[in-house]
Every structure is written in structure tokens, then in C-alpha cells.
Coordinates of C-alpha atoms and ligand atoms in Angstrom, one line a residue:
X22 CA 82.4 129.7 87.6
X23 CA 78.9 128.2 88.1
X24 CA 77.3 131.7 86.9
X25 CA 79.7 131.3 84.1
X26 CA 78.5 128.2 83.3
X27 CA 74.7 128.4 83.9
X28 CA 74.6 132.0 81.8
X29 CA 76.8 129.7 79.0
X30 CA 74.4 126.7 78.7
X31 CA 71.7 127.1 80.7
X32 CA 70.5 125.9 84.0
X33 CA 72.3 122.8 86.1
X34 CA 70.2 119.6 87.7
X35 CA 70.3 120.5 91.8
X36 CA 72.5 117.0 91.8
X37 CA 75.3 118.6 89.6
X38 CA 74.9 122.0 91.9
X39 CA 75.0 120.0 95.1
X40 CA 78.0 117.4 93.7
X41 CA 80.2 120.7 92.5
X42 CA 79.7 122.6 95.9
X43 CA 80.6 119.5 98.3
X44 CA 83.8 118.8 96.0
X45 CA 85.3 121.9 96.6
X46 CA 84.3 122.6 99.8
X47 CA 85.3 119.1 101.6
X48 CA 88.5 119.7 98.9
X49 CA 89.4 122.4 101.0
X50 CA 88.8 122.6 104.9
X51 CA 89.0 120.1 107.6
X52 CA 85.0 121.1 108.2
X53 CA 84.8 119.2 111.5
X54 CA 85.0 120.4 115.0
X55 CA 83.9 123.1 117.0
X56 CA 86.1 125.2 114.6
X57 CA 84.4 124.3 111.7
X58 CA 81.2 123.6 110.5
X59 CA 79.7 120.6 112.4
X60 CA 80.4 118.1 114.5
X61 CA 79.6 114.3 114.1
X62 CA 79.5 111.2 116.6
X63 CA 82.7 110.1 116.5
X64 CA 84.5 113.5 117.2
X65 CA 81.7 113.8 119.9
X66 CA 83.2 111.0 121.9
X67 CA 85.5 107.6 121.5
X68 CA 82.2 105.3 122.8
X69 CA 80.9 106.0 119.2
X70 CA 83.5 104.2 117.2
X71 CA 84.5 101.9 119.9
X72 CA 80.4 100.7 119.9
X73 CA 81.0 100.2 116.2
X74 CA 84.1 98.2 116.1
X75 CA 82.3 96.1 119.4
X76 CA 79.6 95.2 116.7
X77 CA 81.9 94.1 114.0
X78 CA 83.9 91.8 116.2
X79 CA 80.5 90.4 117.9
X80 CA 79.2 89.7 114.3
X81 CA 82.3 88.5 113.3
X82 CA 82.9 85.9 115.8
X83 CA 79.5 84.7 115.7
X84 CA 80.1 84.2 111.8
X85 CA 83.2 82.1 112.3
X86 CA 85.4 84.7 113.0
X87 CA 86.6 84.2 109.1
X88 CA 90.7 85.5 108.4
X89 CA 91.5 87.9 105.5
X90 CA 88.9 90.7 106.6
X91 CA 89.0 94.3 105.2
X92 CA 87.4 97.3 107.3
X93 CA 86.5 99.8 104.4
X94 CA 84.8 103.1 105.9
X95 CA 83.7 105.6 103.4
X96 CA 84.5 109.4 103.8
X97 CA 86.4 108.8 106.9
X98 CA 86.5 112.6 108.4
X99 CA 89.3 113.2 110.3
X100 CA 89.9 109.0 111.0
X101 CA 88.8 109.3 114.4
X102 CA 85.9 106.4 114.1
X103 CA 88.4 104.1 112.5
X104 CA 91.2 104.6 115.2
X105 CA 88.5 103.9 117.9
X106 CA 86.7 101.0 116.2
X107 CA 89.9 99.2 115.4
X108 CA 91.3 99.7 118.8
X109 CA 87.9 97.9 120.2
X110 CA 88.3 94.9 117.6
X111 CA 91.5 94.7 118.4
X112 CA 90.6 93.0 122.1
X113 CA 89.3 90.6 120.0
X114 CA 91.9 89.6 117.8
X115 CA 89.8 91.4 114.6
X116 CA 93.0 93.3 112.6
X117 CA 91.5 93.7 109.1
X118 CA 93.5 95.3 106.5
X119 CA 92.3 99.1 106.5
X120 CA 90.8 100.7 103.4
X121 CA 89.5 104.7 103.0
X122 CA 87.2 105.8 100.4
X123 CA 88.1 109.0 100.3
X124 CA 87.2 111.9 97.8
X125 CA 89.4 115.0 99.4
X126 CA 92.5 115.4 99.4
X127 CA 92.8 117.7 102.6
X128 CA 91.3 115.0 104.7
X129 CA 93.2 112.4 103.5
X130 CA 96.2 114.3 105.2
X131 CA 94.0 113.6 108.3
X132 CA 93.2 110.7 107.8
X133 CA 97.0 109.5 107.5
X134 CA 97.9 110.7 110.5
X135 CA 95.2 109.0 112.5
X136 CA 95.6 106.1 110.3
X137 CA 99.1 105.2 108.4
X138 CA 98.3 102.0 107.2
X139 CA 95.4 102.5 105.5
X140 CA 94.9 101.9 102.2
X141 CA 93.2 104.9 99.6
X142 CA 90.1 104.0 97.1
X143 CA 88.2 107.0 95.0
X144 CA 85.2 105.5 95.1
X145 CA 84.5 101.3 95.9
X146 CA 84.6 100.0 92.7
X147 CA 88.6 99.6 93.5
X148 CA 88.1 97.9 96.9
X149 CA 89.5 94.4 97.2
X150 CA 87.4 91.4 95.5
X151 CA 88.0 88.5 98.0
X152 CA 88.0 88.7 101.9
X153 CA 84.7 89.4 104.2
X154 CA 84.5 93.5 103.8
X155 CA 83.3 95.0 107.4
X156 CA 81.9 98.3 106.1
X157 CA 81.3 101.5 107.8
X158 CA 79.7 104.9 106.6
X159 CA 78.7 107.5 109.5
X160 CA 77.5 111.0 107.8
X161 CA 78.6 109.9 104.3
X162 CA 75.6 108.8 102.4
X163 CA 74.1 112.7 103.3
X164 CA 76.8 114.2 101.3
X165 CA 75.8 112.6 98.5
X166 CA 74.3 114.6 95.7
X167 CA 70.7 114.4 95.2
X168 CA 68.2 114.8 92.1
X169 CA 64.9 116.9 92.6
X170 CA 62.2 116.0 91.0
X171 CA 58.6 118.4 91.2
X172 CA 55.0 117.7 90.2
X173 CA 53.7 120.5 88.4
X174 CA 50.2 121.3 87.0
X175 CA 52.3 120.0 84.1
X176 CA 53.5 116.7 85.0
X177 CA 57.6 115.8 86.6
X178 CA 59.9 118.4 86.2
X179 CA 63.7 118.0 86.9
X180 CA 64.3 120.9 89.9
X181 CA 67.7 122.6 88.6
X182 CA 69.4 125.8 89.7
X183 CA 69.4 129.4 87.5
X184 CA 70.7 132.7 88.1
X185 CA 67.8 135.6 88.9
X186 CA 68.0 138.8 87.5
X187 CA 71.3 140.4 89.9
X188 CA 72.7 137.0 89.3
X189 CA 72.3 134.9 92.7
X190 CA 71.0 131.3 92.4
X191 CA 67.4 130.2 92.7
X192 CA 65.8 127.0 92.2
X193 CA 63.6 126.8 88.9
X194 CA 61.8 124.1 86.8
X195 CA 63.3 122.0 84.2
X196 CA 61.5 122.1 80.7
X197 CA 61.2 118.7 80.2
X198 CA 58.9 115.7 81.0
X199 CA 60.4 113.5 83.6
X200 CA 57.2 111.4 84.7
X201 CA 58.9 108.3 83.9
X202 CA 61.6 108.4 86.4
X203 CA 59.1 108.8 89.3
X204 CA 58.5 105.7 91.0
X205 CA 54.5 104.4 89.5
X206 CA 53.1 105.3 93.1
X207 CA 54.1 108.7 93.1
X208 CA 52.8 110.5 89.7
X209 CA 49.6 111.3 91.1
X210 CA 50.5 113.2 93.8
X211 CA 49.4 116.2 94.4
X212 CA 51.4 119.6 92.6
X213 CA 54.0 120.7 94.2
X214 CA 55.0 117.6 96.0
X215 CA 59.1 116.8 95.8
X216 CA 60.7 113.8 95.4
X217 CA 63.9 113.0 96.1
X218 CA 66.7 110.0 95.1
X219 CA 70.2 109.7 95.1
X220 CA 71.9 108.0 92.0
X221 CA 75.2 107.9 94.0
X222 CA 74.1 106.4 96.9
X223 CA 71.9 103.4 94.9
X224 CA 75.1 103.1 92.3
X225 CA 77.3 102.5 95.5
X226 CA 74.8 100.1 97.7
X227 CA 74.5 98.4 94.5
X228 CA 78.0 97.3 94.3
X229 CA 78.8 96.6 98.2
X230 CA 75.4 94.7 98.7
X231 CA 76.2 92.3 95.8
X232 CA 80.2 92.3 97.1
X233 CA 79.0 91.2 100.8
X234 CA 76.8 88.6 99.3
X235 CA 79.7 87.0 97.5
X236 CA 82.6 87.8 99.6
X237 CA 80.6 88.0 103.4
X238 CA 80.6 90.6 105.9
X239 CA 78.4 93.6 106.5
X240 CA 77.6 97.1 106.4
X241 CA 76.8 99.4 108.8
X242 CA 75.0 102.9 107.5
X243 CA 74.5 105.8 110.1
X244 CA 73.0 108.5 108.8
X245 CA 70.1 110.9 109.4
X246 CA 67.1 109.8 107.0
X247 CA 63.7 109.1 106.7
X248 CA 62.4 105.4 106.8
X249 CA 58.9 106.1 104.7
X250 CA 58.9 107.6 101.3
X251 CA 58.0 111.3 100.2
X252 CA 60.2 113.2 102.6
X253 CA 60.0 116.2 100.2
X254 CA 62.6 118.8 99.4
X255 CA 65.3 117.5 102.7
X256 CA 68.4 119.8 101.1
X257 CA 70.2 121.7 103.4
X258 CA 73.2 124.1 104.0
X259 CA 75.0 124.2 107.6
X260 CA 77.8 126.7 108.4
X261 CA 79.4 127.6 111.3
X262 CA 77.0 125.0 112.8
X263 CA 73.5 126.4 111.6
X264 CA 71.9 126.4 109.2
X265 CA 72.2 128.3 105.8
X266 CA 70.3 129.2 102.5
X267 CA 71.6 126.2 100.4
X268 CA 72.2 128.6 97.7
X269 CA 74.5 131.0 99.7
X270 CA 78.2 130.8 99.6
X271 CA 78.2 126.8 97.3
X272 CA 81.5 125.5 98.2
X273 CA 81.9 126.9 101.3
X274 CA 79.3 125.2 103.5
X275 CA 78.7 122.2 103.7
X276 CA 75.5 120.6 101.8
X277 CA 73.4 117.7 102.8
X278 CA 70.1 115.8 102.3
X279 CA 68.4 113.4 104.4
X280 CA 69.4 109.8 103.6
X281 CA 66.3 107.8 101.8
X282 CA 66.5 104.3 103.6
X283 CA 63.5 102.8 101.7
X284 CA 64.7 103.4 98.8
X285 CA 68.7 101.8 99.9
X286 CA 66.7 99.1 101.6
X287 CA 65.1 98.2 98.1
X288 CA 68.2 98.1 96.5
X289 CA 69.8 95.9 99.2
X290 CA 66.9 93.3 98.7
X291 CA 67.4 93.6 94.7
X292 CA 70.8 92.3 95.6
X293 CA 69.8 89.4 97.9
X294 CA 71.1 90.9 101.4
X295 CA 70.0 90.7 104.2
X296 CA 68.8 94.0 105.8
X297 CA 68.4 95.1 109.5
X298 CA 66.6 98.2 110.5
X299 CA 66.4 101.1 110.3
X300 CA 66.3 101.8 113.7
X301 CA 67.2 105.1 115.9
X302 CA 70.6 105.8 117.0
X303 CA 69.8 106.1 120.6
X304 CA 68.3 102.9 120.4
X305 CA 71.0 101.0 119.0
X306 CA 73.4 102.5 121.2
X307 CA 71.5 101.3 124.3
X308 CA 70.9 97.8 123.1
X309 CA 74.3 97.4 122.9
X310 CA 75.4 98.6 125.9
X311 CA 75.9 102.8 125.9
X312 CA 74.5 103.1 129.8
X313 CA 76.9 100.7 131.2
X314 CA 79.7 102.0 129.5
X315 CA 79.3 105.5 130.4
X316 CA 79.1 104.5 133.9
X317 CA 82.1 102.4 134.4
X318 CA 83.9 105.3 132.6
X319 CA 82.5 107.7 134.8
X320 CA 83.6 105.4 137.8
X321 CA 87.1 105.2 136.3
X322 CA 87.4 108.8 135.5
X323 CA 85.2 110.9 138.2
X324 CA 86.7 113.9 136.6
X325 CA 85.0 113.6 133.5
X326 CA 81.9 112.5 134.8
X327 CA 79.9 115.9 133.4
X328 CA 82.1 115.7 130.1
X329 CA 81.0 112.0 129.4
X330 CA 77.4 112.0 130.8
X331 CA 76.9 115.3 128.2
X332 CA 78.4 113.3 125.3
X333 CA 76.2 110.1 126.4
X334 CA 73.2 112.6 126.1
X335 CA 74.1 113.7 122.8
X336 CA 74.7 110.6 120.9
X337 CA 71.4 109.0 122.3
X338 CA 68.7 111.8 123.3
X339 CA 65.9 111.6 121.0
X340 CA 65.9 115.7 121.6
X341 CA 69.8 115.7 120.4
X342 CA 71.1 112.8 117.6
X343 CA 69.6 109.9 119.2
X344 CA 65.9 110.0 117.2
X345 CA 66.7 111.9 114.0
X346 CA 70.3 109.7 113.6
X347 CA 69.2 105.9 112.0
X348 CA 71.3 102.7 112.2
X349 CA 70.6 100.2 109.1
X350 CA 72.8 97.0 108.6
X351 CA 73.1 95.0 105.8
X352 CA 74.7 91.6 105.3
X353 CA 74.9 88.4 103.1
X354 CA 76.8 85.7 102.6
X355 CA 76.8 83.0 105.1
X356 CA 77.1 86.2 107.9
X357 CA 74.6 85.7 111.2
X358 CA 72.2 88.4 112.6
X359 CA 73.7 91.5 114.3
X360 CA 73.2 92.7 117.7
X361 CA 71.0 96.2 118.0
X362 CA 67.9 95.2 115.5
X363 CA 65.6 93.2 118.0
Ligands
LIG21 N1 82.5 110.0 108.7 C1 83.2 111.2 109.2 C2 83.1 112.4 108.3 C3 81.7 112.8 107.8 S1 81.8 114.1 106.6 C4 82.6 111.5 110.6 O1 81.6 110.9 111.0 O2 83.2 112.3 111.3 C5 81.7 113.3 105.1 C6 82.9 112.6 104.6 O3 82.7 112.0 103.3 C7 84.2 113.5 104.4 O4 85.3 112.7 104.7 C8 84.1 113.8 102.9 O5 85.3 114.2 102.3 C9 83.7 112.4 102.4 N2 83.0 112.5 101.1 C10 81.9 113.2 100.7 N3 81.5 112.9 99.5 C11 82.3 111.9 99.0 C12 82.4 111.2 97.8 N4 81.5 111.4 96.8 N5 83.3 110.2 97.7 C13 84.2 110.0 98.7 N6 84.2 110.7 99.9 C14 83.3 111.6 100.0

């Protein structure tokens, strides 16, 4: 279909390749587990989402502990984090009406089960326009399609996706000039530098930063990303839990790029929230209280002890998710500072 299309009218951006390949393939497949393709932090272990919903209902109480709240988490997986969160804001009397931004339909199936309540959105323009909204995206932001964009001896080129001569895809050069959507400190840099920025990710921040201004509450990104510009070319294709040629098999792996936090923060400031980090998983895990917890788990379940102290090591190593994995928050309205950002 994509061959079709290229050899019909020509090469496609690597957003339209990358935004056509993760439609069908998270269309299709539950691509979590050990089964699947890749694992994240909440299937890892139940501390992850029950940290998360801990920091909402701290943040919450210290802002007044407002009624009428909505939890909204985008691309929800399998609903594990949500299940887990709400159960730890639940202690503290925090029952927000549930809401999943949700593109694929197979997960959705999941995500009922684990969830029945909760409350289906294609995107967040439909989400609810009064009520504090306590928002949540682990891993989503990555799957988001990204424009490529190349200094040549020429100037910016678009980078867009061809077939080569026995019809496999390959990266090429757009023919026109795109110097002015390159950001006014980057056009000089040297050829072949790549820059990176995701329309869909800015589009979206756009809307829930100004939304949390008006209506209150916070958002709570986790994501692997880089927190200073000109990353480069950060694509990537992971199957079967390693990694693939990002042109291989579109559709049936699952396609990522590293999340640009600079470029989110700006966005958030444009709207007039407050922003708090980026700062590294393991980190904000710890300040909130990750050691402890494993411990009095271990002390409740001494049979687990190996299982948990392994999951503990994987959420916050800086050798495993704990480093590479970032935790930014955003929040507005008359909402205090959050815990994990000192
Ligand atoms: N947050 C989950 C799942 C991460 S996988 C976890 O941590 O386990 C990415 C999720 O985002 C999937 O649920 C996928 O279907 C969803 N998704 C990806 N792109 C999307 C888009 N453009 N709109 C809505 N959901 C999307």
C-alpha cells in the first residue's frame, strides 16, 4: 500500500511514514508484555502507577483538594497504570471521573476490562472543559510521529521515505527549501546535522497546558527524551524487544522517537504553566519514596523479595530505565508545587 502510494505520487514526509506504521500496528496487537514487543513501567510493577496516583493526591490535597476532578491518561496500554494510580488515590478520597485517549481499537478492549468506567476521547480536543484535569502520559508522547529535517550543502531539506531500486524503503531528501521551519539558532549548523520536532506532540501540549491553566490541575509526562536541543536523527524500530531497521516490516513493529522536552517545555511557558523538570526517572521515584516501599513490600511478602528488588532495579537504575526515562510536570491554575522536582 505505501509502495503503491510512493511509486503513485512520489516520496512521503518520515512523519506521514512513521504516523501510518504506528496506526496500524498499535490497530492490531496488544504489543505489551514479554509476549510482545516491549515492556513499559507500569506492566513492570504496580509501585509505578501506584507512585503516580500518590503524586496526584499529594498535589491535590495541597491545592485544596478541589471536587469535580477528571484523571485523563493518554494511550493507556493495557490500563494497568490507571487501575494502580486510582487505587492509590483512592486512600485518599481522590475518585475523578476516568477519561482514555485512546487511538486503537484493540487496546481499547483492554483497556475496558481493566477499566469499565472510563470514558473514550480520540484525541483531547473532546475532553471535558470544566473540572481540574490530573493528566497522565507514560510512553505516549514517543509514539508520536516525527518530522525530519536535514542540513545539506544546499540548505533544510524535509527527510521523506522512497522506494530503492528492488522496491524496499530508504530515507532520501526532499526537493524543497525548508530553512524557515528550522528554529533561527539552528540553520548554520553544520551539513548533515538532523533536526527533529513533533507537530503532534506541540498541537496536544498546546491545548492541555492552556486547559490546566483555566481549569487547574496538572500533567505528568514520562517519557524517554533529551532535555537539550539537537538530539539528531532519535527514530527507532523495536520488535520482539530489540531493536529493528525502522524501515523493516512498517506496521508491524513498533516505531518511536525520543521525546524533545525543550522544545514541550517552550510550548508549556507560551501557555503560561508552570513547568517542573525534567528530571530522571530514578530520581523521581526515590524522592518520592521507591526505597521504602520496596522494603515494606518485601517485609510483607518475603517470597517475592527477588521479584520486587529486580523490578525496583529496573524502574530506577540509571543502567536500566532510571537515567534514560524523564519525569516533567506541568501545572497552572491556582495548583501548588509538586513533590519529586527539588
Ligand atoms: N501508557 C501505556 C502504553 C504505552 S504504548 C504503558 O505505559 O504501558 C503507547 C500507547 O499510546 C498505546 O496505548 C497506543 O495505542 C497509544 N497511542 C499511540 N499513538 C496514539 C495517538 N496518536 N492517539 C491516541 N493514542 C495513541
Amino acid at each position: 500500500m505505501l509502495a503503491a502510494r510512493i511509486r503513485a505520487t512520489g516520496p512521503v514526509s518520515i512523519a506521514e511514514y512513521m504516523a501510518g506504521a504506528n496506526e496500524a500496528y498499535y490497530g492490531s496487537r496488544d504489543p505489551l508484555g514479554v509476549a510482545g514487543d516491549f515492556i513499559t513501567a507500569p506492566e513492570i510493577s504496580q509501585m509505578f502507577g501506584e507512585f503516580v496516583g500518590l503524586w496526584f493526591a499529594d498535589l491535590w490535597m495541597k491545592s485544596g483538594s478541589p471536587g469535580a476532578c477528571h484523571y485523563v491518561e493518554l494511550g493507556p496500554g493495557r490500563g494497568t497504570m490507571a487501575a494502580d494510580a486510582l487505587r492509590s488515590m483512592r486512600r485518599f478520597e481522590l475518585e475523578p471521573v476516568v477519561h482514555f485517549v485512546e487511538m486503537s481499537e484493540a487496546l481499547r478492549a483492554h483497556q475496558r476490562l481493566a477499566m469499565p468506567t472510563a470514558v473514550f476521547h480520540e484525541n483531547v480536543e473532546t475532553l471535558p472543559r470544566e473540572g481540574p484535569l490530573l493528566v497522565i502520559a507514560n510512553e505516549f508522547f514517543d509514539a508520536l510521529p516525527v518530522r525530519q529535517f536535514v542540513r545539506t550543502e544546499g540548505g533544510w531539506r524535509e527527510r521523506m521515505v522512497t522506494l530503492d531500486d528492488d522496491d524496499g524503503l530508504i530515507a532520501t531528501d526532499g526537493q524543497g527549501a525548508v530553512d524557515g521551519a528550522i528554529a533561527r539558532h539552528l540553520r548554520d549548523a553544520p551539513a548533515g546535522t538532523i533536526v527533529e520536532t513533533c507537530p503532534a506532540a506541540t498541537t496536544m501540549l498546546f491545548d492541555l497546558a492552556g486547559r490546566i491553566n483555566v481549569q487547574g490541575g496538572a500533567l505528568l509526562i514520562v517519557d524517554y527524551g533529551y532535555d537539550a536541543p539537537g538530539a539528531g536523527d532519535t527514530l527507532q524500530a523495536v520488535h520482539a524487544h530489540r531493536a529493528a531497521d525502522v524501515f523493516a516490516r512498517p506496521g508491524e513493529q513498533d516505531l518511536s522517537a525520543h521525546v524533545n522536552f525543550p522544545e514541550l517545555t517552550a510550548i508549556a511557558q507560551m501557555r503560561e504553566a508552570a513547568v517542573y523538570g525534567p528530571v530522571r526517572q530514578g530520581d523521581w521515584l526515590r524522592s518520592l519514596g521507591i526505597d521504602v516501599r520496596c522494603d515494606r513490600l518485601i517485609a510483607t511478602n518475603p517470597a517475592r523479595a527477588e521479584a520486587l528488588r529486580a523490578a525496583h532495579d529496573r524502574l530506577t537504575s540509571p543502567y536500566q530505565m532510571g537515567a534514560l526515562f524523564k519525569v516533567m510536570a506541568i501545572t497552572g491554575g491556582q495548583w501548588s508545587a509538586p513533590e519529586g522536582f527539588a
